Coordinates of C-alpha atoms in Angstrom, one line a residue:
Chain A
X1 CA 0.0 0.0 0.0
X2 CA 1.1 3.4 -1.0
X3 CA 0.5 6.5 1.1
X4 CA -2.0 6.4 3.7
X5 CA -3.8 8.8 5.7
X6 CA -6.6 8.5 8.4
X7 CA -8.9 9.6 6.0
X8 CA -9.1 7.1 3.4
X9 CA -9.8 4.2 6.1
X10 CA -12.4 2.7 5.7
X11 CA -13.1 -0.1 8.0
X12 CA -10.7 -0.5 11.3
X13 CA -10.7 -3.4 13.6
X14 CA -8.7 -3.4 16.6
X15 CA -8.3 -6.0 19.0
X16 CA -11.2 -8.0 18.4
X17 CA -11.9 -11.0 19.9
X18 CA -14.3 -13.6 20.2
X19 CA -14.7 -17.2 21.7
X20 CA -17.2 -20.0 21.4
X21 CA -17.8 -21.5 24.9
X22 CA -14.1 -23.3 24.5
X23 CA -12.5 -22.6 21.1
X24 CA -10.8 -19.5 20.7
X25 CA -12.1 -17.8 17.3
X26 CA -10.3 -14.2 17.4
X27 CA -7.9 -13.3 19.7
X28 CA -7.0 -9.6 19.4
X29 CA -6.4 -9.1 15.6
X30 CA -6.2 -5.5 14.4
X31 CA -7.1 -4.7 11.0
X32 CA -7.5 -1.5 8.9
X33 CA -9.0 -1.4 5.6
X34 CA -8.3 1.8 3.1
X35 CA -10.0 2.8 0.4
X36 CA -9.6 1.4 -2.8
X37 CA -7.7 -1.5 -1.3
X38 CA -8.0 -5.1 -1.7
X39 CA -6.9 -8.0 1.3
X40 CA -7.5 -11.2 0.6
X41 CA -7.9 -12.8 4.2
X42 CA -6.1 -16.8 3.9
X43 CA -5.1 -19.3 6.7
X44 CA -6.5 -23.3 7.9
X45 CA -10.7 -23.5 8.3
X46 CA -11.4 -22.5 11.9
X47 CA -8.6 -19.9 12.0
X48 CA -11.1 -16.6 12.5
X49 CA -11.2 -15.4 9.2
X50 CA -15.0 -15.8 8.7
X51 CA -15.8 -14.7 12.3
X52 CA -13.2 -11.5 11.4
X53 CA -15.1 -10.8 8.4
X54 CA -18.7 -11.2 10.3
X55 CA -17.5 -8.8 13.1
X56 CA -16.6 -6.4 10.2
X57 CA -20.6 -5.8 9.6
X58 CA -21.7 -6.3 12.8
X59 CA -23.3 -9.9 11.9
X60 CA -21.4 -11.5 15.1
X61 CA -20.6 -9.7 18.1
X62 CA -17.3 -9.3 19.1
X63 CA -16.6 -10.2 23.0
X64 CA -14.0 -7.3 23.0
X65 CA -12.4 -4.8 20.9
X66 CA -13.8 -2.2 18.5
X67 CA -14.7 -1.9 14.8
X68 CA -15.3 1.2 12.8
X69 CA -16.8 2.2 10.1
X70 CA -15.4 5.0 8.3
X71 CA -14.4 6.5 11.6
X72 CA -18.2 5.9 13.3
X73 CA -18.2 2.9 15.8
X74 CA -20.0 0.1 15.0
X75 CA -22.4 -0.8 17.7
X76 CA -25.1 -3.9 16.9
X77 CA -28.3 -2.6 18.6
X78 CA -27.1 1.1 18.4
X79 CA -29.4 3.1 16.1
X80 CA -26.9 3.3 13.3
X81 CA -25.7 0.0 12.8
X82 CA -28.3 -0.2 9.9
X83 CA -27.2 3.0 7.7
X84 CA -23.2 1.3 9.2
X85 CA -24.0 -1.5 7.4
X86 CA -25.2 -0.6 4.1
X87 CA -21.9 1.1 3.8
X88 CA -20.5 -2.6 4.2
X89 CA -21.4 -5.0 1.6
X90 CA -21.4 -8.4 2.2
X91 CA -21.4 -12.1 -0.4
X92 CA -21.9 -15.2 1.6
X93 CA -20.6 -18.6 0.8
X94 CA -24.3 -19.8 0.2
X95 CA -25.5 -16.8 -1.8
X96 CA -28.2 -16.3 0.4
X97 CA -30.1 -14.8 -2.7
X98 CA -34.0 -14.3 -1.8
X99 CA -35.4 -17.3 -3.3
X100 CA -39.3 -15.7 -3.3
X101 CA -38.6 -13.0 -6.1
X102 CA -36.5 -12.2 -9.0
X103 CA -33.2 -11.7 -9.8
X104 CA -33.5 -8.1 -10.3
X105 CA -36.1 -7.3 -7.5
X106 CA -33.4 -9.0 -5.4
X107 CA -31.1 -6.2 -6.7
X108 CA -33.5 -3.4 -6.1
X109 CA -35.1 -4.6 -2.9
X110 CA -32.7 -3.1 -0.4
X111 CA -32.2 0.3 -2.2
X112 CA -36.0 0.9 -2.2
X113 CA -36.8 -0.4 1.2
X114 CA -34.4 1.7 3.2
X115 CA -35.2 4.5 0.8
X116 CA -31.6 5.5 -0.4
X117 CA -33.2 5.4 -4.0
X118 CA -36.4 5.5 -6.2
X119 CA -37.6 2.5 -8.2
X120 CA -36.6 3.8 -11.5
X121 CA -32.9 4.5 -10.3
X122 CA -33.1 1.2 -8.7
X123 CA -33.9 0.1 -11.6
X124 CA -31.6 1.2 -13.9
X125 CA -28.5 1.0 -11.8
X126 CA -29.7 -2.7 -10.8
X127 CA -29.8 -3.8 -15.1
X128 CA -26.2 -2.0 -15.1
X129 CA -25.0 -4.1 -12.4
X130 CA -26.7 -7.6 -13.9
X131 CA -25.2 -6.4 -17.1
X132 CA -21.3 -5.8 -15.4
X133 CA -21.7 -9.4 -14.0
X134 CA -23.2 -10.9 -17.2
X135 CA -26.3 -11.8 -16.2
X136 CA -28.6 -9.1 -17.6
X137 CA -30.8 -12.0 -19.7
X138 CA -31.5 -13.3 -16.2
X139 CA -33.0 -10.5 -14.9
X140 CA -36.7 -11.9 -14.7
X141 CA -35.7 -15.6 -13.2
X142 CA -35.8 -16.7 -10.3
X143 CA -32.5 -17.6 -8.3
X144 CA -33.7 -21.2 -8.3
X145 CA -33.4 -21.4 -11.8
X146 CA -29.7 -20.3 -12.0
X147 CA -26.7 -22.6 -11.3
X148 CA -24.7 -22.0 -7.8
X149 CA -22.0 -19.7 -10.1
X150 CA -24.7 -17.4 -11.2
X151 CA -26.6 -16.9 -8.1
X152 CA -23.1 -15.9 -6.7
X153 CA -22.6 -13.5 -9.1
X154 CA -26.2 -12.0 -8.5
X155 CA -25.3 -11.8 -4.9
X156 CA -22.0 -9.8 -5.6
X157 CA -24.2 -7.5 -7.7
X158 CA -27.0 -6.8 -5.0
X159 CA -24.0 -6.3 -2.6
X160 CA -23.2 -3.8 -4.8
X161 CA -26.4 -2.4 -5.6
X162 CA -26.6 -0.6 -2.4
X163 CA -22.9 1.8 -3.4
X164 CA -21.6 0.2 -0.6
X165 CA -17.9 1.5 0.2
X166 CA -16.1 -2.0 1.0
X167 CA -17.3 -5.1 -0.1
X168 CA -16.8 -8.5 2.2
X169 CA -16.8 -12.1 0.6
X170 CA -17.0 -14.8 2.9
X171 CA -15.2 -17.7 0.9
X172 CA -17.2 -16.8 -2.5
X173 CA -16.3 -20.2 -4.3
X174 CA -16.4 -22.4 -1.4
X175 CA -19.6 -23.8 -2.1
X176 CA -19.6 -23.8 -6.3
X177 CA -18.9 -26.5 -8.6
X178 CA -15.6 -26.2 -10.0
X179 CA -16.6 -25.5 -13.4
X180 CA -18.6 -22.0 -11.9
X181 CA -15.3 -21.2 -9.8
X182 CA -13.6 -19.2 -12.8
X183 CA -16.6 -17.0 -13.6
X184 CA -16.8 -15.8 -10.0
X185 CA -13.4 -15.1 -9.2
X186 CA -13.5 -13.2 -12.7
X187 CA -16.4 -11.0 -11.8
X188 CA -14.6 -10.3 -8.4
X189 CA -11.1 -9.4 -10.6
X190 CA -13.1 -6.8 -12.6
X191 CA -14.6 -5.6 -9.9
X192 CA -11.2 -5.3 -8.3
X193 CA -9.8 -3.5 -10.9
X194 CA -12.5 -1.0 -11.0
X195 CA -11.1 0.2 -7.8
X196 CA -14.0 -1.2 -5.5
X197 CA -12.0 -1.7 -1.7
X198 CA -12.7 -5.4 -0.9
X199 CA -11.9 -7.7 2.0
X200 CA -12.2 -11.9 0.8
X201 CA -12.0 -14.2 2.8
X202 CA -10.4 -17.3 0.5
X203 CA -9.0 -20.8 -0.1
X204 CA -7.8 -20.1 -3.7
X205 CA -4.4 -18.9 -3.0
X206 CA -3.8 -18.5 -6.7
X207 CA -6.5 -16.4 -6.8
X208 CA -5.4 -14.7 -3.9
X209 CA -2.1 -13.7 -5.4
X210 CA -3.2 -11.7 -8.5
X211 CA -6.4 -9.7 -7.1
X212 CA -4.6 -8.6 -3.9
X213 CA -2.6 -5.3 -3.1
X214 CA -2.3 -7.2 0.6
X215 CA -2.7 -10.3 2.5
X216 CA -3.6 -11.5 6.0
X217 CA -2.7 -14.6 7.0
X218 CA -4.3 -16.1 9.8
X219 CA -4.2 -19.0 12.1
X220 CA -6.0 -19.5 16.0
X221 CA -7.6 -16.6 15.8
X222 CA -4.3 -14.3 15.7
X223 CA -2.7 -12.4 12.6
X224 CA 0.4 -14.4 12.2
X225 CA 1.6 -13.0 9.2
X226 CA 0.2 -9.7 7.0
X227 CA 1.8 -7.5 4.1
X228 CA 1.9 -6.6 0.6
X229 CA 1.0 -10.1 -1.0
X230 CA 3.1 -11.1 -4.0
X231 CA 6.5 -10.7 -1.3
X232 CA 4.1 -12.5 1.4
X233 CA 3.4 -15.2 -0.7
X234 CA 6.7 -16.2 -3.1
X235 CA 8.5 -15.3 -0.1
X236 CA 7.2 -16.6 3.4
X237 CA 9.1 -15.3 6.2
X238 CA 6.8 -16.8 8.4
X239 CA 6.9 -20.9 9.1
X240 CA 3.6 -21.2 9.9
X241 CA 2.6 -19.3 6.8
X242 CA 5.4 -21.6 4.8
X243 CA 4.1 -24.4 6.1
X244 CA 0.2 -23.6 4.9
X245 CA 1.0 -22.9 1.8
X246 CA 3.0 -25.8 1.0
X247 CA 0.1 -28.0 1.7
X248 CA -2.0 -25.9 -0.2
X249 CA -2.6 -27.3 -4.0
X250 CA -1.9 -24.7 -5.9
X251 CA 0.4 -21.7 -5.8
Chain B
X1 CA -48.2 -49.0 -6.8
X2 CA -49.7 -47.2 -9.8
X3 CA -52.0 -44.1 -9.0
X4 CA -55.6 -46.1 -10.0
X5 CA -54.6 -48.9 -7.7
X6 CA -53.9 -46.9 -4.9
X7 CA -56.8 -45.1 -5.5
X8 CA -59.0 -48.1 -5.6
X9 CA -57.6 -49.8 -2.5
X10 CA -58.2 -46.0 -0.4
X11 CA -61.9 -46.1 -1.8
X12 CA -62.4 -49.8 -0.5
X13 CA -61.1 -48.9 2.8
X14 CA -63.1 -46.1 3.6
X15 CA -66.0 -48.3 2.0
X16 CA -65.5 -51.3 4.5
X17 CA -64.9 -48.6 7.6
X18 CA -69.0 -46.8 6.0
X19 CA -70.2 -50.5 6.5
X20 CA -68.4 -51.6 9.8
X21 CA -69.8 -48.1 11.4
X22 CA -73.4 -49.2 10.0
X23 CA -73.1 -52.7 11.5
X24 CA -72.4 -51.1 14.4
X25 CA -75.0 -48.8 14.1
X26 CA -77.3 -51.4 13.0
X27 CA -76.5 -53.1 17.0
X28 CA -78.6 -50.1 18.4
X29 CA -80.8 -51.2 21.2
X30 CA -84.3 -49.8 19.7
X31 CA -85.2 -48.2 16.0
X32 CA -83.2 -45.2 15.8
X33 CA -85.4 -42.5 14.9
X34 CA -84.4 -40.9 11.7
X35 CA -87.5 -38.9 11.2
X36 CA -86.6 -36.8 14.5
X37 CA -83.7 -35.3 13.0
X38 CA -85.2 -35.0 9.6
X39 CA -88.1 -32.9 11.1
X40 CA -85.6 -30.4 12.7
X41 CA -83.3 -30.2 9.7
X42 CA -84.0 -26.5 9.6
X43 CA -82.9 -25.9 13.0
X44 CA -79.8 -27.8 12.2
X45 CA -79.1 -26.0 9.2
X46 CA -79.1 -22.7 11.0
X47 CA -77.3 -24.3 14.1
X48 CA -75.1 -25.6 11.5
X49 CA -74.5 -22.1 9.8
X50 CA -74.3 -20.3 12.7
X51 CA -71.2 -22.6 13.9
X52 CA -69.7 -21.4 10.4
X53 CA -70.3 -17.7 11.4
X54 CA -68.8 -17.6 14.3
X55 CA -66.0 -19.9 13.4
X56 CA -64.9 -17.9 10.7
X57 CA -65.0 -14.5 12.9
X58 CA -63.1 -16.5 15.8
X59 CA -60.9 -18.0 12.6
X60 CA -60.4 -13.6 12.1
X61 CA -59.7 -12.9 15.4
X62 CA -57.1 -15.6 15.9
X63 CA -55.4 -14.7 12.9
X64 CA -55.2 -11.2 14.2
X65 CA -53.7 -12.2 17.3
X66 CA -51.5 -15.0 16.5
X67 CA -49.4 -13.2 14.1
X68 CA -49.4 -9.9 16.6
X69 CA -48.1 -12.7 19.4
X70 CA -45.8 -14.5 17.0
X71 CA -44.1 -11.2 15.9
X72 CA -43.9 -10.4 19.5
X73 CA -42.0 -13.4 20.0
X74 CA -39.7 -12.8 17.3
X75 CA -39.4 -9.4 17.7
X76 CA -36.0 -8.3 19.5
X77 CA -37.9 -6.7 22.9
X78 CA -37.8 -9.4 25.7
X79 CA -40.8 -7.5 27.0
X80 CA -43.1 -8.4 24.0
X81 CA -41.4 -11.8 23.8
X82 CA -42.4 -12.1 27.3
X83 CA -45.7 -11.0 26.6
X84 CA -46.3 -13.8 23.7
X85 CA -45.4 -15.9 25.5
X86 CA -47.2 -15.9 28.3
X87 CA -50.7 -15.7 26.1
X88 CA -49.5 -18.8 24.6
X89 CA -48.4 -20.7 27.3
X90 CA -51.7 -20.0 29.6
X91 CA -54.7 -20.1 26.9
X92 CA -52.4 -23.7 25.8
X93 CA -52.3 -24.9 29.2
X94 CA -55.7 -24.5 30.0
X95 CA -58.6 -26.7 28.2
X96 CA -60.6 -24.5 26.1
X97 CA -64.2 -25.5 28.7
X98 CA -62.2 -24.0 31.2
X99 CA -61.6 -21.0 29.3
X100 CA -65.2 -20.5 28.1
X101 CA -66.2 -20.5 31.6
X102 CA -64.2 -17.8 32.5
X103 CA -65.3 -16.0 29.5
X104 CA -68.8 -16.2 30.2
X105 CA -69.3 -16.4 33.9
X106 CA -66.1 -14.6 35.3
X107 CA -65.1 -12.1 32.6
X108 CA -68.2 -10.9 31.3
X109 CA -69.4 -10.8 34.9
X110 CA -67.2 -8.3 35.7
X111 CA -67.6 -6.4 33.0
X112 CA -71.4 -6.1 34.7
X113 CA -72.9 -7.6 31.3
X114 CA -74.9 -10.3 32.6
X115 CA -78.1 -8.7 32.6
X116 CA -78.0 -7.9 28.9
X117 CA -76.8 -10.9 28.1
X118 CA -79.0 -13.2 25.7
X119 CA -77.9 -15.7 22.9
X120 CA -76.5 -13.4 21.0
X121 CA -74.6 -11.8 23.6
X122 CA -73.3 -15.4 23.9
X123 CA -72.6 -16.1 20.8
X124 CA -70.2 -13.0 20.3
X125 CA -68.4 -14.0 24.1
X126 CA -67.8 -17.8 22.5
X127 CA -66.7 -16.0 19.4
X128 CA -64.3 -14.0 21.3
X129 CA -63.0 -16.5 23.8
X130 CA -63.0 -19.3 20.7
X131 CA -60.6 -16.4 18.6
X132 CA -58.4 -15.9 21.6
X133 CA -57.9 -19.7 21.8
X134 CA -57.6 -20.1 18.7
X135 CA -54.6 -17.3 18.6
X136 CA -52.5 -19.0 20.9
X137 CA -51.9 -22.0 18.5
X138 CA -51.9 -19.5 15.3
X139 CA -49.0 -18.3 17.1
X140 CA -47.2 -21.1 17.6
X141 CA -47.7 -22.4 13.9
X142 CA -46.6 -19.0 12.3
X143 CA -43.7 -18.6 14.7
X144 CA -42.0 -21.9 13.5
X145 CA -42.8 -20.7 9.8
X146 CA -41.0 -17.7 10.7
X147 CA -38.1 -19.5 12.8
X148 CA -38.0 -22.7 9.4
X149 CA -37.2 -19.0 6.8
X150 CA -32.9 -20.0 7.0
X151 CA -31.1 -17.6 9.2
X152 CA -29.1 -16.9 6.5
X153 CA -32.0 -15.2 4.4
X154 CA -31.9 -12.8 7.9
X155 CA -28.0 -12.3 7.6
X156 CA -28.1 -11.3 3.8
X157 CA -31.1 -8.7 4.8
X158 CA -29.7 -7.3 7.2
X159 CA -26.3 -6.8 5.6
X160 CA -27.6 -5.0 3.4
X161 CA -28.9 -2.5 5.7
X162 CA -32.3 -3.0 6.4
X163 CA -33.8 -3.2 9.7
X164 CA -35.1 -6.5 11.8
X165 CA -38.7 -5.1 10.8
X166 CA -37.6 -4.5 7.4
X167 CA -36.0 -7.7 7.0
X168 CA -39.1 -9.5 8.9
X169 CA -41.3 -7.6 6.5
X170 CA -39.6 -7.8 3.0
X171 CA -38.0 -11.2 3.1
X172 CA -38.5 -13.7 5.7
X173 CA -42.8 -13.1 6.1
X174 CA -43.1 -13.7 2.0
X175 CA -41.5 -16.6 2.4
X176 CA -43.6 -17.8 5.2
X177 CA -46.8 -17.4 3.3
X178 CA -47.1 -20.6 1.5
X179 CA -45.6 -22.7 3.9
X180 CA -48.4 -21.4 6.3
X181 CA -51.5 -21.6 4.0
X182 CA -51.6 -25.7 5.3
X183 CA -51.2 -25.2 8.9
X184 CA -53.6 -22.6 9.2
X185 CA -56.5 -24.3 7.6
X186 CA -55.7 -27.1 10.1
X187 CA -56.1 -24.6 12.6
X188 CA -59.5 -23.4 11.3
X189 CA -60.5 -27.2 11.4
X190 CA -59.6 -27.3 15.0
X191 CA -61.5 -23.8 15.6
X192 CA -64.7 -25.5 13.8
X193 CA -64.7 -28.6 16.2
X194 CA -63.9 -26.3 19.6
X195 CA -67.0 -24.4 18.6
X196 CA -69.2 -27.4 19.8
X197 CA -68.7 -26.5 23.3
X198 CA -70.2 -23.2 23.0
X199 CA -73.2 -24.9 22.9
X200 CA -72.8 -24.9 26.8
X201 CA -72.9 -21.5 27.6
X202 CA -76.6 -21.8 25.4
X203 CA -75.2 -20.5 21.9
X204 CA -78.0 -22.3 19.2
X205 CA -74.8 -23.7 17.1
X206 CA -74.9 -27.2 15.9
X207 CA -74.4 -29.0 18.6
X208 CA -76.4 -27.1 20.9
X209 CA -79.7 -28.5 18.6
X210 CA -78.5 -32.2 18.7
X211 CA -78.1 -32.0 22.4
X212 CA -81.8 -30.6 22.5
X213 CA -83.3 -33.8 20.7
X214 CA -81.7 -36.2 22.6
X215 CA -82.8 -34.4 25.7
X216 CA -86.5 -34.0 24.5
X217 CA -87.0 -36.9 22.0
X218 CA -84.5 -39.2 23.6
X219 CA -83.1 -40.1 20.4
X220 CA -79.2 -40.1 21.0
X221 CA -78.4 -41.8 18.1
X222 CA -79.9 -39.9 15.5
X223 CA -79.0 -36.7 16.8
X224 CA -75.4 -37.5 17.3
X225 CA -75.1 -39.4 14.3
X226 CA -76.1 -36.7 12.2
X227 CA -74.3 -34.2 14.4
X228 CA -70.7 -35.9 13.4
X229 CA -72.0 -36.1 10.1
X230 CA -72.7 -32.3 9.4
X231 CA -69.6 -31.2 11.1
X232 CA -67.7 -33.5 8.8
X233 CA -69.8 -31.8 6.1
X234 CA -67.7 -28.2 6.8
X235 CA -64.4 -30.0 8.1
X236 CA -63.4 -32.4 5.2
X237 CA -63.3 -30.0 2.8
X238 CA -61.2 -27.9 4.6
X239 CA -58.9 -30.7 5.3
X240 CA -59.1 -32.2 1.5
X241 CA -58.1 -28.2 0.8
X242 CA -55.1 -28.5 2.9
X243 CA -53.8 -32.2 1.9
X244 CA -54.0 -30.5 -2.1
X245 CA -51.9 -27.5 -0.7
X246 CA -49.5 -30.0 1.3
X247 CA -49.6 -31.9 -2.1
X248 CA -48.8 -29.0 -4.2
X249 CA -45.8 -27.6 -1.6
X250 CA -44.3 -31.0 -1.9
X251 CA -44.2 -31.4 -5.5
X252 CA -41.9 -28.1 -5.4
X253 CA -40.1 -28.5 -2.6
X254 CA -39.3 -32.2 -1.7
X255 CA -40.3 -35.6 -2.7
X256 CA -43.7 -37.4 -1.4
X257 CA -43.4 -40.2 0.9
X258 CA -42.1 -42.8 0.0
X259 CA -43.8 -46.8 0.7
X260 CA -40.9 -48.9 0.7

């Protein structure tokens, strides 16, 4: 990352942490996202990262610590953590897609409920955003009708339907056939490259490498190793880091 | 088993259960007095559509308050869950005779109504106390439609900024809809049935006429008889409704049972 200053962070975590009864999810990890940034988040299943990612828009609780959004705290239960958290855009591993109405009125449902825009703008931007993740003949079907790839790519558009100013993927591909893997990760590149700031959460290491200005590696809950990713990843200076990534597949 | 066969072998059953009940019937001690109930079929008709009437406007008022308590229950306030809650638990606890006692001799007591109180009077207490009994189940069947929507349908909602009413409102109650039509007109079945007990407090329903023949005519038979038969008369097609709506669910969402 190039020159920062306070005012181009966007989210900030600092020393988070949570447990389940015995198991330790996060334990104090400190994170600061700017804008225009991408991190890809990487590390063994069960190290935090999804629990780090869900504290980030207030959809788990941390036990202690703070997040911020854009400098505002973000308290679950305070009055704000609604308009907090449509500045924080979110694509789950299952899609989550509304199954009871269409592709696009799963696009424009947000926007027009909590009022930030009228139908016709709804509208409009929502057949831009089918359109930018290639799915504008779909706009009328019903997320039953689409295969797991394209109801993930009709997530990361309804994410984006509400302008949000960071995006959050909670292992996108994780539950897609691997034929439908590639046309994700490539609607996540452009958006990438369109400048869009972007915490992922990730198993594809590959992947991880080219969309990423940075990368957090993390393992029991703690940070163990973070910087700019290409040096991070050809050349490990942590063991633990060295040691994941030789047993991962690829890379 | 093909579709025809199994349709064949249902209609036999129910065929051989018709004749079993008749052979039993025909075991009787006495002639059972047909002609008794024929004479008073227009009393049973109206006894018979008044127990529609004010089943359907005890049918409204549960529906009124067993989505009001189950959004209480889901609703983030512990005060309102608290409140749900406790409707449900004591108006389930308690058996619905019970309850229509209180109704009539305690509540409306108090309320200094007794004096004005004739059949109609009655009728619109059962009404009332039949609703609020009815609401406490309502409740409980709408709450598990709303707690079956996947908690990740909540998480995507809410992520994307709108509100726990919001997201109760634009995403998980549409979704709760169809899955609830079934239930519900279970519900209204049981609602049709409780409404014999108002006969009790003197409302003219159904049941109340049947119990008048046997207690002036002696004829039990006959008036029971026929009193099973004309509640089946508004019942079964409300269930055969709801076994076409299970049907129809189940053709979209999962696979019928299977006879192995």
């Amino acid at each position: 990352m190039s020159v920062s200053t306070q005012n181009d962070v966007i989210l900030q975590a600092r020393g988070l942490a949570k447990r389940w009864g015995d198991v330790v999810a996060l334990d104090g990890v400190d994170l600061t996202v700017h804008k225009g940034e991408v991190i890809t988040v990487i590390g063994p299943s069960g190290g935090g990262k999804s629990t780090l990612l869900r504290c980030l828009n207030g959809l788990e609780v941390p036990d202690a610590g703070s997040v911020r959004v854009g400098g505002a705290p973000l308290r679950v239960g305070a009055p704000d953590i609604d308009a907090l958290r449509r500045r924080v855009g979110m694509v789950f591993q299952a899609f989550h897609l509304f199954p009871h109405i269409s592709v696009l009125d799963n696009l424009t449902l947000a926007p027009t409920v909590v009022c930030t825009e009228d139908r016709a703008t709804a509208t409009r931007h929502a057949r831009e955003l089918l359109d930018r993740v290639g799915l504008a003949d779909k706009a009328s079907a019903r997320p039953g009708e689409l295969s797991g790839g394209q109801q993930q790519r009709v997530a990361i558009a309804r994410a984006l339907a509400m302008r949000p100013d960071a995006l959050l993927f909670d292992e996108p591909t994780s539950a897609l056939d691997p034929e439908t893997v590639g046309e994700v990760l490539g609607v996540i590149r452009e958006i990438a490259a369109d400048g869009t700031t972007m915490v992922i959460v990730t198993h594809e290491i590959s992947f991880a490498a080219d969309v990423s200005s940075r990368t957090v590696f993390m393992e029991h809950g703690r940070i163990i190793a973070e910087g700019a990713t290409q040096p991070l990843l050809r050349t490990p200076t942590s063991d633990r880091l060295r040691a994941f990534l030789a047993r991962m597949p690829t890379m | 088993m093909t579709a025809q066969r199994e349709r064949l072998v249902r209609g036999a059953v129910v065929m051989a259960i018709i004749a079993a009940l008749a052979i039993v019937i025909s075991l009787a001690p006495g002639e059972i007095r047909w002609a008794l109930a024929w004479e008073r079929r227009d009393l049973f008709l109206t006894g018979l559509g008044l127990t529609v009437v004010i089943s359907s406007g005890a049918v409204g008022i549960g529906l009124i308050l067993g989505v009001i308590a189950a959004l209480f229950r889901v609703s983030r306030s512990v005060a309102l869950d608290q409140i749900g809650r406790t409707y449900v638990e004591v108006v389930r606890g308690t058996p619905f005779l019970v309850q229509l006692y209180l109704w009539y001799w305690c509540i409306a007591q108090a309320l200094q109504l007794h004096g004005l109180f004739g059949p109609r009077e009655a009728a619109i207490v059962g009404a009332i106390g039949l609703g609020v009994f009815g609401g406490a189940y309502i409740a409980e069947v709408v709450r598990g439609a709303i707690e079956s929507i996947d908690r990740g349908q909540w998480e995507a909602a809410r992520s994307l900024g709108l509100s726990h009413a919001q997201a109760l409102r634009h995403v998980v109650l549409p979704q709760c809809a169809r899955r609830l039509l079934p239930p519900l007109t279970g519900e209204a079945v049981s609602i049709v049935k409780e409404s014999s007990l108002l006969s009790i407090i003197g409302v003219a329903e159904i049941t109340y006429h049947a119990k008048n023949l046997q207690a002036r005519e002696y004829e039990t038979w006959a008036a029971f008889i026929c009193l099973a038969a004309l509640y089946l008369v508004v019942t079964l097609p409300l269930t055969l409704l709801t076994r076409r709506m299970e049907r129809r669910l189940a053709g979209e969402e999962a696979l019928p049972v299977a006879r192995l």
